[in-house]
mmCIF file with all atom_site columns, C-alpha atoms in Angstrom:
data_model
loop_
_atom_site.group_PDB
_atom_site.id
_atom_site.type_symbol
_atom_site.label_atom_id
_atom_site.label_alt_id
_atom_site.label_comp_id
_atom_site.label_asym_id
_atom_site.label_entity_id
_atom_site.label_seq_id
_atom_site.pdbx_PDB_ins_code
_atom_site.Cartn_x
_atom_site.Cartn_y
_atom_site.Cartn_z
_atom_site.occupancy
_atom_site.B_iso_or_equiv
_atom_site.pdbx_formal_charge
_atom_site.auth_seq_id
_atom_site.auth_comp_id
_atom_site.auth_asym_id
_atom_site.auth_atom_id
_atom_site.pdbx_PDB_model_num
ATOM 1   C CA . UNK A 1 1   ? 180.913 54.106 -160.611 1.00 48.00 ? 1   UNK A CA 1
ATOM 2   C CA . UNK A 1 2   ? 180.236 56.028 -163.813 1.00 50.00 ? 2   UNK A CA 1
ATOM 3   C CA . UNK A 1 3   ? 179.055 52.803 -165.445 1.00 46.00 ? 3   UNK A CA 1
ATOM 4   C CA . UNK A 1 4   ? 176.550 52.214 -162.621 1.00 50.00 ? 4   UNK A CA 1
ATOM 5   C CA . UNK A 1 5   ? 175.232 55.750 -162.969 1.00 50.00 ? 5   UNK A CA 1
ATOM 6   C CA . UNK A 1 6   ? 174.878 55.288 -166.717 1.00 43.00 ? 6   UNK A CA 1
ATOM 7   C CA . UNK A 1 7   ? 172.960 52.035 -166.306 1.00 38.00 ? 7   UNK A CA 1
ATOM 8   C CA . UNK A 1 8   ? 170.742 53.620 -163.650 1.00 41.00 ? 8   UNK A CA 1
ATOM 9   C CA . UNK A 1 9   ? 170.018 56.590 -165.927 1.00 48.00 ? 9   UNK A CA 1
ATOM 10  C CA . UNK A 1 10  ? 169.130 54.279 -168.798 1.00 41.00 ? 10  UNK A CA 1
ATOM 11  C CA . UNK A 1 11  ? 166.871 52.229 -166.529 1.00 40.00 ? 11  UNK A CA 1
ATOM 12  C CA . UNK A 1 12  ? 165.038 55.307 -165.191 1.00 40.00 ? 12  UNK A CA 1
ATOM 13  C CA . UNK A 1 13  ? 164.750 56.800 -168.660 1.00 44.00 ? 13  UNK A CA 1
ATOM 14  C CA . UNK A 1 14  ? 163.338 53.550 -170.031 1.00 45.00 ? 14  UNK A CA 1
ATOM 15  C CA . UNK A 1 15  ? 160.756 53.378 -167.249 1.00 38.00 ? 15  UNK A CA 1
ATOM 16  C CA . UNK A 1 16  ? 159.691 56.972 -167.857 1.00 36.00 ? 16  UNK A CA 1
ATOM 17  C CA . UNK A 1 17  ? 159.395 56.296 -171.562 1.00 39.00 ? 17  UNK A CA 1
ATOM 18  C CA . UNK A 1 18  ? 157.269 53.218 -170.969 1.00 39.00 ? 18  UNK A CA 1
ATOM 19  C CA . UNK A 1 19  ? 155.122 55.096 -168.466 1.00 42.00 ? 19  UNK A CA 1
ATOM 20  C CA . UNK A 1 20  ? 154.636 57.898 -170.938 1.00 45.00 ? 20  UNK A CA 1
ATOM 21  C CA . UNK A 1 21  ? 153.613 55.469 -173.661 1.00 43.00 ? 21  UNK A CA 1
ATOM 22  C CA . UNK A 1 22  ? 151.160 53.730 -171.350 1.00 42.00 ? 22  UNK A CA 1
ATOM 23  C CA . UNK A 1 23  ? 149.763 57.100 -170.251 1.00 39.00 ? 23  UNK A CA 1
ATOM 24  C CA . UNK A 1 24  ? 149.270 58.205 -173.846 1.00 42.00 ? 24  UNK A CA 1
ATOM 25  C CA . UNK A 1 25  ? 147.476 54.967 -174.720 1.00 47.00 ? 25  UNK A CA 1
ATOM 26  C CA . UNK A 1 26  ? 145.275 55.277 -171.631 1.00 46.00 ? 26  UNK A CA 1
ATOM 27  C CA . UNK A 1 27  ? 144.438 58.891 -172.439 1.00 42.00 ? 27  UNK A CA 1
ATOM 28  C CA . UNK A 1 28  ? 143.618 57.877 -175.995 1.00 43.00 ? 28  UNK A CA 1
ATOM 29  C CA . UNK A 1 29  ? 141.276 55.162 -174.687 1.00 46.00 ? 29  UNK A CA 1
ATOM 30  C CA . UNK A 1 30  ? 139.528 57.706 -172.442 1.00 45.00 ? 30  UNK A CA 1
ATOM 31  C CA . UNK A 1 31  ? 139.049 60.116 -175.338 1.00 46.00 ? 31  UNK A CA 1
ATOM 32  C CA . UNK A 1 32  ? 137.611 57.479 -177.665 1.00 46.00 ? 32  UNK A CA 1
ATOM 33  C CA . UNK A 1 33  ? 135.668 55.492 -175.067 1.00 75.00 ? 33  UNK A CA 1
ATOM 34  C CA . UNK A 1 34  ? 132.490 57.564 -175.402 1.00 80.00 ? 34  UNK A CA 1
ATOM 35  C CA . UNK A 1 35  ? 132.613 57.304 -179.182 1.00 84.00 ? 35  UNK A CA 1
ATOM 36  C CA . UNK A 1 36  ? 132.809 53.527 -178.888 1.00 88.00 ? 36  UNK A CA 1
ATOM 37  C CA . UNK A 1 37  ? 130.372 53.265 -175.999 1.00 90.00 ? 37  UNK A CA 1
ATOM 38  C CA . UNK A 1 38  ? 127.596 55.090 -177.833 1.00 93.00 ? 38  UNK A CA 1
ATOM 39  C CA . UNK A 1 39  ? 127.560 52.589 -180.707 1.00 93.00 ? 39  UNK A CA 1
ATOM 40  C CA . UNK A 1 40  ? 124.586 50.256 -180.974 1.00 92.00 ? 40  UNK A CA 1
ATOM 41  C CA . UNK A 1 41  ? 120.853 50.341 -180.364 1.00 92.00 ? 41  UNK A CA 1
ATOM 42  C CA . UNK A 1 42  ? 119.133 52.234 -177.533 1.00 92.00 ? 42  UNK A CA 1
ATOM 43  C CA . UNK A 1 43  ? 115.566 52.596 -176.264 1.00 89.00 ? 43  UNK A CA 1
ATOM 44  C CA . UNK A 1 44  ? 113.780 55.290 -174.263 1.00 86.00 ? 44  UNK A CA 1
ATOM 45  C CA . UNK A 1 45  ? 111.061 53.912 -171.963 1.00 79.00 ? 45  UNK A CA 1
ATOM 46  C CA . UNK A 1 46  ? 109.163 57.212 -171.737 1.00 74.00 ? 46  UNK A CA 1
ATOM 47  C CA . UNK A 1 47  ? 108.977 58.346 -175.364 1.00 71.00 ? 47  UNK A CA 1
ATOM 48  C CA . UNK A 1 48  ? 109.176 54.790 -176.834 1.00 72.00 ? 48  UNK A CA 1
ATOM 49  C CA . UNK A 1 49  ? 111.856 56.048 -179.223 1.00 79.00 ? 49  UNK A CA 1
ATOM 50  C CA . UNK A 1 50  ? 114.585 53.784 -180.570 1.00 87.00 ? 50  UNK A CA 1
ATOM 51  C CA . UNK A 1 51  ? 118.011 55.294 -181.277 1.00 92.00 ? 51  UNK A CA 1
ATOM 52  C CA . UNK A 1 52  ? 120.779 53.625 -183.257 1.00 93.00 ? 52  UNK A CA 1
ATOM 53  C CA . UNK A 1 53  ? 124.372 54.834 -183.693 1.00 95.00 ? 53  UNK A CA 1
ATOM 54  C CA . UNK A 1 54  ? 126.791 53.214 -186.161 1.00 94.00 ? 54  UNK A CA 1
ATOM 55  C CA . UNK A 1 55  ? 130.554 53.365 -186.601 1.00 93.00 ? 55  UNK A CA 1
ATOM 56  C CA . UNK A 1 56  ? 130.299 55.313 -189.860 1.00 93.00 ? 56  UNK A CA 1
ATOM 57  C CA . UNK A 1 57  ? 128.824 58.321 -188.050 1.00 94.00 ? 57  UNK A CA 1
ATOM 58  C CA . UNK A 1 58  ? 125.172 57.725 -188.895 1.00 95.00 ? 58  UNK A CA 1
ATOM 59  C CA . UNK A 1 59  ? 122.163 57.563 -186.593 1.00 94.00 ? 59  UNK A CA 1
ATOM 60  C CA . UNK A 1 60  ? 118.484 56.696 -186.878 1.00 91.00 ? 60  UNK A CA 1
ATOM 61  C CA . UNK A 1 61  ? 115.533 57.141 -184.530 1.00 86.00 ? 61  UNK A CA 1
ATOM 62  C CA . UNK A 1 62  ? 111.871 56.211 -184.522 1.00 80.00 ? 62  UNK A CA 1
ATOM 63  C CA . UNK A 1 63  ? 109.130 54.222 -182.849 1.00 72.00 ? 63  UNK A CA 1
ATOM 64  C CA . UNK A 1 64  ? 110.192 50.999 -184.606 1.00 72.00 ? 64  UNK A CA 1
ATOM 65  C CA . UNK A 1 65  ? 113.865 49.938 -184.887 1.00 73.00 ? 65  UNK A CA 1
ATOM 66  C CA . UNK A 1 66  ? 113.236 48.390 -188.307 1.00 73.00 ? 66  UNK A CA 1
ATOM 67  C CA . UNK A 1 67  ? 111.309 51.421 -189.622 1.00 69.00 ? 67  UNK A CA 1
ATOM 68  C CA . UNK A 1 68  ? 113.071 54.584 -188.380 1.00 76.00 ? 68  UNK A CA 1
ATOM 69  C CA . UNK A 1 69  ? 111.336 57.922 -188.846 1.00 76.00 ? 69  UNK A CA 1
ATOM 70  C CA . UNK A 1 70  ? 114.421 60.100 -189.183 1.00 85.00 ? 70  UNK A CA 1
ATOM 71  C CA . UNK A 1 71  ? 118.150 59.686 -189.578 1.00 91.00 ? 71  UNK A CA 1
ATOM 72  C CA . UNK A 1 72  ? 121.343 61.458 -190.438 1.00 94.00 ? 72  UNK A CA 1
ATOM 73  C CA . UNK A 1 73  ? 124.862 62.139 -189.231 1.00 95.00 ? 73  UNK A CA 1
ATOM 74  C CA . UNK A 1 74  ? 126.151 62.478 -185.690 1.00 96.00 ? 74  UNK A CA 1
ATOM 75  C CA . UNK A 1 75  ? 129.335 63.863 -184.174 1.00 94.00 ? 75  UNK A CA 1
ATOM 76  C CA . UNK A 1 76  ? 130.740 63.785 -180.644 1.00 92.00 ? 76  UNK A CA 1
ATOM 77  C CA . UNK A 1 77  ? 132.754 66.827 -179.631 1.00 90.00 ? 77  UNK A CA 1
ATOM 78  C CA . UNK A 1 78  ? 133.569 68.352 -176.231 1.00 86.00 ? 78  UNK A CA 1
ATOM 79  C CA . UNK A 1 79  ? 131.085 66.135 -174.354 1.00 85.00 ? 79  UNK A CA 1
ATOM 80  C CA . UNK A 1 80  ? 128.296 67.137 -176.714 1.00 92.00 ? 80  UNK A CA 1
ATOM 81  C CA . UNK A 1 81  ? 126.391 65.120 -179.273 1.00 94.00 ? 81  UNK A CA 1
ATOM 82  C CA . UNK A 1 82  ? 125.468 66.810 -182.558 1.00 94.00 ? 82  UNK A CA 1
ATOM 83  C CA . UNK A 1 83  ? 122.645 65.278 -184.622 1.00 93.00 ? 83  UNK A CA 1
ATOM 84  C CA . UNK A 1 84  ? 122.119 66.462 -188.201 1.00 94.00 ? 84  UNK A CA 1
ATOM 85  C CA . UNK A 1 85  ? 118.959 65.236 -189.935 1.00 91.00 ? 85  UNK A CA 1
ATOM 86  C CA . UNK A 1 86  ? 119.498 64.164 -193.560 1.00 93.00 ? 86  UNK A CA 1
ATOM 87  C CA . UNK A 1 87  ? 116.463 61.888 -194.029 1.00 89.00 ? 87  UNK A CA 1
ATOM 88  C CA . UNK A 1 88  ? 112.917 61.960 -192.678 1.00 82.00 ? 88  UNK A CA 1
ATOM 89  C CA . UNK A 1 89  ? 109.491 60.409 -193.146 1.00 72.00 ? 89  UNK A CA 1
ATOM 90  C CA . UNK A 1 90  ? 106.916 63.047 -194.086 1.00 66.00 ? 90  UNK A CA 1
ATOM 91  C CA . UNK A 1 91  ? 103.287 62.028 -194.641 1.00 56.00 ? 91  UNK A CA 1
ATOM 92  C CA . UNK A 1 92  ? 104.395 58.422 -194.979 1.00 58.00 ? 92  UNK A CA 1
ATOM 93  C CA . UNK A 1 93  ? 107.065 59.171 -197.604 1.00 68.00 ? 93  UNK A CA 1
ATOM 94  C CA . UNK A 1 94  ? 110.830 59.078 -197.149 1.00 76.00 ? 94  UNK A CA 1
ATOM 95  C CA . UNK A 1 95  ? 112.548 62.305 -198.184 1.00 84.00 ? 95  UNK A CA 1
ATOM 96  C CA . UNK A 1 96  ? 116.168 63.431 -198.376 1.00 90.00 ? 96  UNK A CA 1
ATOM 97  C CA . UNK A 1 97  ? 116.618 66.776 -196.687 1.00 89.00 ? 97  UNK A CA 1
ATOM 98  C CA . UNK A 1 98  ? 118.499 69.285 -198.906 1.00 91.00 ? 98  UNK A CA 1
ATOM 99  C CA . UNK A 1 99  ? 121.809 70.442 -197.437 1.00 90.00 ? 99  UNK A CA 1
ATOM 100 C CA . UNK A 1 100 ? 120.662 74.053 -197.130 1.00 90.00 ? 100 UNK A CA 1
ATOM 101 C CA . UNK A 1 101 ? 117.617 72.933 -195.108 1.00 88.00 ? 101 UNK A CA 1
ATOM 102 C CA . UNK A 1 102 ? 119.345 70.548 -192.708 1.00 90.00 ? 102 UNK A CA 1
ATOM 103 C CA . UNK A 1 103 ? 119.266 71.343 -189.013 1.00 88.00 ? 103 UNK A CA 1
ATOM 104 C CA . UNK A 1 104 ? 121.691 70.230 -186.319 1.00 91.00 ? 104 UNK A CA 1
ATOM 105 C CA . UNK A 1 105 ? 120.575 69.530 -182.766 1.00 89.00 ? 105 UNK A CA 1
ATOM 106 C CA . UNK A 1 106 ? 123.101 69.951 -179.951 1.00 92.00 ? 106 UNK A CA 1
ATOM 107 C CA . UNK A 1 107 ? 122.675 67.737 -176.886 1.00 91.00 ? 107 UNK A CA 1
ATOM 108 C CA . UNK A 1 108 ? 124.711 67.187 -173.752 1.00 92.00 ? 108 UNK A CA 1
ATOM 109 C CA . UNK A 1 109 ? 125.366 63.520 -173.172 1.00 90.00 ? 109 UNK A CA 1
ATOM 110 C CA . UNK A 1 110 ? 126.743 61.285 -170.466 1.00 91.00 ? 110 UNK A CA 1
ATOM 111 C CA . UNK A 1 111 ? 126.536 57.725 -169.191 1.00 92.00 ? 111 UNK A CA 1
ATOM 112 C CA . UNK A 1 112 ? 125.002 57.208 -165.748 1.00 91.00 ? 112 UNK A CA 1
ATOM 113 C CA . UNK A 1 113 ? 125.921 54.547 -163.175 1.00 91.00 ? 113 UNK A CA 1
ATOM 114 C CA . UNK A 1 114 ? 123.678 52.027 -164.952 1.00 90.00 ? 114 UNK A CA 1
ATOM 115 C CA . UNK A 1 115 ? 125.481 52.707 -168.253 1.00 90.00 ? 115 UNK A CA 1
ATOM 116 C CA . UNK A 1 116 ? 122.319 54.315 -169.618 1.00 93.00 ? 116 UNK A CA 1
ATOM 117 C CA . UNK A 1 117 ? 122.886 56.992 -172.241 1.00 93.00 ? 117 UNK A CA 1
ATOM 118 C CA . UNK A 1 118 ? 121.507 60.310 -170.980 1.00 92.00 ? 118 UNK A CA 1
ATOM 119 C CA . UNK A 1 119 ? 120.820 62.965 -173.636 1.00 91.00 ? 119 UNK A CA 1
ATOM 120 C CA . UNK A 1 120 ? 119.793 66.465 -172.646 1.00 88.00 ? 120 UNK A CA 1
ATOM 121 C CA . UNK A 1 121 ? 118.899 69.086 -175.247 1.00 83.00 ? 121 UNK A CA 1
ATOM 122 C CA . UNK A 1 122 ? 117.157 72.434 -175.283 1.00 77.00 ? 122 UNK A CA 1
ATOM 123 C CA . UNK A 1 123 ? 113.727 70.921 -175.954 1.00 73.00 ? 123 UNK A CA 1
ATOM 124 C CA . UNK A 1 124 ? 114.124 67.184 -175.321 1.00 76.00 ? 124 UNK A CA 1
ATOM 125 C CA . UNK A 1 125 ? 115.717 64.865 -172.781 1.00 82.00 ? 125 UNK A CA 1
ATOM 126 C CA . UNK A 1 126 ? 116.122 61.100 -173.035 1.00 86.00 ? 126 UNK A CA 1
ATOM 127 C CA . UNK A 1 127 ? 117.443 58.350 -170.789 1.00 90.00 ? 127 UNK A CA 1
ATOM 128 C CA . UNK A 1 128 ? 118.291 55.516 -173.153 1.00 92.00 ? 128 UNK A CA 1
ATOM 129 C CA . UNK A 1 129 ? 118.792 51.890 -172.181 1.00 91.00 ? 129 UNK A CA 1
ATOM 130 C CA . UNK A 1 130 ? 120.949 49.702 -174.378 1.00 92.00 ? 130 UNK A CA 1
ATOM 131 C CA . UNK A 1 131 ? 118.884 47.161 -176.314 1.00 90.00 ? 131 UNK A CA 1
ATOM 132 C CA . UNK A 1 132 ? 119.783 43.573 -175.476 1.00 84.00 ? 132 UNK A CA 1
ATOM 133 C CA . UNK A 1 133 ? 119.234 41.467 -178.633 1.00 76.00 ? 133 UNK A CA 1
ATOM 134 C CA . UNK A 1 134 ? 118.418 38.469 -176.434 1.00 78.00 ? 134 UNK A CA 1
ATOM 135 C CA . UNK A 1 135 ? 115.749 40.403 -174.503 1.00 75.00 ? 135 UNK A CA 1
ATOM 136 C CA . UNK A 1 136 ? 113.286 42.104 -176.856 1.00 66.00 ? 136 UNK A CA 1
ATOM 137 C CA . UNK A 1 137 ? 111.683 45.340 -175.693 1.00 67.00 ? 137 UNK A CA 1
ATOM 138 C CA . UNK A 1 138 ? 108.163 44.832 -174.382 1.00 62.00 ? 138 UNK A CA 1
ATOM 139 C CA . UNK A 1 139 ? 106.121 47.952 -175.066 1.00 60.00 ? 139 UNK A CA 1
ATOM 140 C CA . UNK A 1 140 ? 103.111 48.756 -172.922 1.00 55.00 ? 140 UNK A CA 1
ATOM 141 C CA . UNK A 1 141 ? 99.874  47.392 -174.313 1.00 52.00 ? 141 UNK A CA 1
ATOM 142 C CA . UNK A 1 142 ? 97.336  50.111 -174.978 1.00 52.00 ? 142 UNK A CA 1
ATOM 143 C CA . UNK A 1 143 ? 93.884  48.705 -174.342 1.00 54.00 ? 143 UNK A CA 1
ATOM 144 C CA . UNK A 1 144 ? 92.008  51.878 -175.278 1.00 68.00 ? 144 UNK A CA 1
ATOM 145 C CA . UNK A 1 145 ? 91.546  52.584 -178.957 1.00 79.00 ? 145 UNK A CA 1
ATOM 146 C CA . UNK A 1 146 ? 90.074  55.746 -180.450 1.00 86.00 ? 146 UNK A CA 1
ATOM 147 C CA . UNK A 1 147 ? 86.407  55.313 -181.329 1.00 86.00 ? 147 UNK A CA 1
ATOM 148 C CA . UNK A 1 148 ? 84.062  58.101 -182.314 1.00 89.00 ? 148 UNK A CA 1
ATOM 149 C CA . UNK A 1 149 ? 84.621  61.767 -183.101 1.00 91.00 ? 149 UNK A CA 1
ATOM 150 C CA . UNK A 1 150 ? 87.697  63.717 -181.908 1.00 92.00 ? 150 UNK A CA 1
ATOM 151 C CA . UNK A 1 151 ? 88.135  67.446 -182.463 1.00 92.00 ? 151 UNK A CA 1
ATOM 152 C CA . UNK A 1 152 ? 91.485  69.257 -182.237 1.00 91.00 ? 152 UNK A CA 1
ATOM 153 C CA . UNK A 1 153 ? 91.849  71.888 -179.523 1.00 88.00 ? 153 UNK A CA 1
ATOM 154 C CA . UNK A 1 154 ? 91.873  74.703 -182.086 1.00 88.00 ? 154 UNK A CA 1
ATOM 155 C CA . UNK A 1 155 ? 88.651  73.356 -183.631 1.00 88.00 ? 155 UNK A CA 1
ATOM 156 C CA . UNK A 1 156 ? 90.106  72.903 -187.124 1.00 89.00 ? 156 UNK A CA 1
ATOM 157 C CA . UNK A 1 157 ? 90.826  69.186 -187.542 1.00 92.00 ? 157 UNK A CA 1
ATOM 158 C CA . UNK A 1 158 ? 88.436  66.357 -186.791 1.00 93.00 ? 158 UNK A CA 1
ATOM 159 C CA . UNK A 1 159 ? 89.003  62.597 -186.845 1.00 95.00 ? 159 UNK A CA 1
ATOM 160 C CA . UNK A 1 160 ? 86.190  60.085 -186.803 1.00 93.00 ? 160 UNK A CA 1
ATOM 161 C CA . UNK A 1 161 ? 87.170  56.475 -186.019 1.00 93.00 ? 161 UNK A CA 1
ATOM 162 C CA . UNK A 1 162 ? 84.671  53.658 -186.401 1.00 90.00 ? 162 UNK A CA 1
ATOM 163 C CA . UNK A 1 163 ? 84.926  50.231 -184.767 1.00 83.00 ? 163 UNK A CA 1
ATOM 164 C CA . UNK A 1 164 ? 85.676  48.486 -188.074 1.00 82.00 ? 164 UNK A CA 1
ATOM 165 C CA . UNK A 1 165 ? 88.934  50.313 -188.798 1.00 88.00 ? 165 UNK A CA 1
ATOM 166 C CA . UNK A 1 166 ? 87.497  53.125 -190.866 1.00 90.00 ? 166 UNK A CA 1
ATOM 167 C CA . UNK A 1 167 ? 88.600  56.723 -190.388 1.00 93.00 ? 167 UNK A CA 1
ATOM 168 C CA . UNK A 1 168 ? 87.563  60.137 -191.695 1.00 92.00 ? 168 UNK A CA 1
ATOM 169 C CA . UNK A 1 169 ? 89.732  63.258 -191.469 1.00 93.00 ? 169 UNK A CA 1
ATOM 170 C CA . UNK A 1 170 ? 88.254  66.688 -192.144 1.00 92.00 ? 170 UNK A CA 1
ATOM 171 C CA . UNK A 1 171 ? 89.425  70.288 -191.875 1.00 89.00 ? 171 UNK A CA 1
ATOM 172 C CA . UNK A 1 172 ? 87.125  73.255 -191.347 1.00 86.00 ? 172 UNK A CA 1
ATOM 173 C CA . UNK A 1 173 ? 89.741  75.763 -192.497 1.00 83.00 ? 173 UNK A CA 1
ATOM 174 C CA . UNK A 1 174 ? 90.802  74.029 -195.730 1.00 83.00 ? 174 UNK A CA 1
ATOM 175 C CA . UNK A 1 175 ? 87.470  72.328 -196.350 1.00 86.00 ? 175 UNK A CA 1
ATOM 176 C CA . UNK A 1 176 ? 88.864  68.886 -197.235 1.00 86.00 ? 176 UNK A CA 1
ATOM 177 C CA . UNK A 1 177 ? 87.626  65.465 -196.142 1.00 89.00 ? 177 UNK A CA 1
ATOM 178 C CA . UNK A 1 178 ? 89.678  62.279 -196.438 1.00 90.00 ? 178 UNK A CA 1
ATOM 179 C CA . UNK A 1 179 ? 88.403  58.771 -195.797 1.00 92.00 ? 179 UNK A CA 1
ATOM 180 C CA . UNK A 1 180 ? 90.424  55.625 -195.292 1.00 91.00 ? 180 UNK A CA 1
ATOM 181 C CA . UNK A 1 181 ? 91.512  52.871 -192.939 1.00 91.00 ? 181 UNK A CA 1
ATOM 182 C CA . UNK A 1 182 ? 93.556  52.846 -189.747 1.00 91.00 ? 182 UNK A CA 1
ATOM 183 C CA . UNK A 1 183 ? 95.680  50.142 -188.137 1.00 88.00 ? 183 UNK A CA 1
ATOM 184 C CA . UNK A 1 184 ? 96.887  50.070 -184.534 1.00 87.00 ? 184 UNK A CA 1
ATOM 185 C CA . UNK A 1 185 ? 100.077 48.223 -183.619 1.00 81.00 ? 185 UNK A CA 1
ATOM 186 C CA . UNK A 1 186 ? 101.190 48.546 -180.013 1.00 75.00 ? 186 UNK A CA 1
ATOM 187 C CA . UNK A 1 187 ? 101.176 52.315 -179.479 1.00 80.00 ? 187 UNK A CA 1
ATOM 188 C CA . UNK A 1 188 ? 101.401 53.303 -183.142 1.00 87.00 ? 188 UNK A CA 1
ATOM 189 C CA . UNK A 1 189 ? 98.455  54.468 -185.238 1.00 90.00 ? 189 UNK A CA 1
ATOM 190 C CA . UNK A 1 190 ? 98.893  54.166 -189.022 1.00 90.00 ? 190 UNK A CA 1
ATOM 191 C CA . UNK A 1 191 ? 96.360  55.722 -191.401 1.00 92.00 ? 191 UNK A CA 1
ATOM 192 C CA . UNK A 1 192 ? 96.024  55.387 -195.188 1.00 90.00 ? 192 UNK A CA 1
ATOM 193 C CA . UNK A 1 193 ? 93.402  57.253 -197.193 1.00 91.00 ? 193 UNK A CA 1
ATOM 194 C CA . UNK A 1 194 ? 91.557  56.006 -200.273 1.00 87.00 ? 194 UNK A CA 1
ATOM 195 C CA . UNK A 1 195 ? 91.066  59.332 -202.074 1.00 75.00 ? 195 UNK A CA 1
ATOM 196 C CA . UNK A 1 196 ? 94.597  60.726 -201.678 1.00 80.00 ? 196 UNK A CA 1
ATOM 197 C CA . UNK A 1 197 ? 98.215  59.590 -201.433 1.00 82.00 ? 197 UNK A CA 1
ATOM 198 C CA . UNK A 1 198 ? 98.374  60.959 -197.892 1.00 84.00 ? 198 UNK A CA 1
ATOM 199 C CA . UNK A 1 199 ? 99.572  58.490 -195.268 1.00 87.00 ? 199 UNK A CA 1
ATOM 200 C CA . UNK A 1 200 ? 99.982  59.253 -191.581 1.00 91.00 ? 200 UNK A CA 1
ATOM 201 C CA . UNK A 1 201 ? 101.704 57.550 -188.684 1.00 90.00 ? 201 UNK A CA 1
ATOM 202 C CA . UNK A 1 202 ? 101.433 58.615 -185.060 1.00 91.00 ? 202 UNK A CA 1
ATOM 203 C CA . UNK A 1 203 ? 102.347 57.483 -181.599 1.00 88.00 ? 203 UNK A CA 1
ATOM 204 C CA . UNK A 1 204 ? 99.068  57.854 -179.750 1.00 89.00 ? 204 UNK A CA 1
ATOM 205 C CA . UNK A 1 205 ? 97.831  58.000 -176.178 1.00 86.00 ? 205 UNK A CA 1
ATOM 206 C CA . UNK A 1 206 ? 94.345  58.260 -174.698 1.00 85.00 ? 206 UNK A CA 1
ATOM 207 C CA . UNK A 1 207 ? 93.878  59.994 -171.358 1.00 79.00 ? 207 UNK A CA 1
ATOM 208 C CA . UNK A 1 208 ? 91.192  59.149 -168.803 1.00 70.00 ? 208 UNK A CA 1
ATOM 209 C CA . UNK A 1 209 ? 89.320  62.343 -169.666 1.00 74.00 ? 209 UNK A CA 1
ATOM 210 C CA . UNK A 1 210 ? 89.023  61.281 -173.312 1.00 78.00 ? 210 UNK A CA 1
ATOM 211 C CA . UNK A 1 211 ? 91.812  63.393 -174.762 1.00 86.00 ? 211 UNK A CA 1
ATOM 212 C CA . UNK A 1 212 ? 93.604  61.787 -177.702 1.00 90.00 ? 212 UNK A CA 1
ATOM 213 C CA . UNK A 1 213 ? 97.250  62.726 -178.170 1.00 89.00 ? 213 UNK A CA 1
ATOM 214 C CA . UNK A 1 214 ? 98.751  62.169 -181.624 1.00 92.00 ? 214 UNK A CA 1
ATOM 215 C CA . UNK A 1 215 ? 102.521 62.590 -181.938 1.00 89.00 ? 215 UNK A CA 1
ATOM 216 C CA . UNK A 1 216 ? 103.824 62.779 -185.501 1.00 85.00 ? 216 UNK A CA 1
ATOM 217 C CA . UNK A 1 217 ? 107.074 61.260 -186.753 1.00 78.00 ? 217 UNK A CA 1
ATOM 218 C CA . UNK A 1 218 ? 108.547 64.779 -186.517 1.00 76.00 ? 218 UNK A CA 1
ATOM 219 C CA . UNK A 1 219 ? 107.802 64.823 -182.770 1.00 79.00 ? 219 UNK A CA 1
ATOM 220 C CA . UNK A 1 220 ? 104.873 67.280 -182.962 1.00 83.00 ? 220 UNK A CA 1
ATOM 221 C CA . UNK A 1 221 ? 101.952 66.438 -180.671 1.00 86.00 ? 221 UNK A CA 1
ATOM 222 C CA . UNK A 1 222 ? 98.364  67.492 -181.363 1.00 90.00 ? 222 UNK A CA 1
ATOM 223 C CA . UNK A 1 223 ? 95.656  66.976 -178.754 1.00 90.00 ? 223 UNK A CA 1
ATOM 224 C CA . UNK A 1 224 ? 92.127  66.030 -179.785 1.00 93.00 ? 224 UNK A CA 1
ATOM 225 C CA . UNK A 1 225 ? 89.059  66.183 -177.536 1.00 90.00 ? 225 UNK A CA 1
ATOM 226 C CA . UNK A 1 226 ? 86.493  63.404 -177.641 1.00 88.00 ? 226 UNK A CA 1
ATOM 227 C CA . UNK A 1 227 ? 83.082  64.621 -178.801 1.00 86.00 ? 227 UNK A CA 1
ATOM 228 C CA . UNK A 1 228 ? 80.265  62.572 -177.240 1.00 79.00 ? 228 UNK A CA 1
ATOM 229 C CA . UNK A 1 229 ? 77.105  62.035 -179.243 1.00 62.00 ? 229 UNK A CA 1
#
């Protein structure tokens, strides 16, 4: 009788041990699942931003997956995503952000029923769809292109675009005038100037009322009003 009880105790104890081990492994999988699930390339249909997260804790984002505008380190902690910018494109040039000037953005994140990555921050929100390498992203074709004179809402900056790809930028406050060429690819406007090293890249949109929106690689949007002749 004592032998049966001993065997039964060993059997129950073994089952509990195995259950505990399985539970620990399952809990570990749950904890690390988000960290694994976030890896890869993502795309936001509204902002046209690409996001990429790698196993070594780095991220990049920009309008073109092969030419990211910013990048840095990311960390997942307590259902929050922390993005720290270490590199950025400023006036067409890549810069390394000094440690004492780096900023960290905190965003809530989750995966919805479609397995989209939903990021929600204080100033920005994104719903990101995973990029399928076998199905390239088709961006909307912008048929309107800026032509003529556009003046910023504050009256300081003015862009003049001609039909042959020429552009002139002038500032009333600083008194400078730059001339150069512009190239449009999908929804991106790239400008290079002949009399300065300044280069600019924007995501642009043209509204029905003639307003031209230029969004810089830092995410700052400036609205310009079309000036008819």
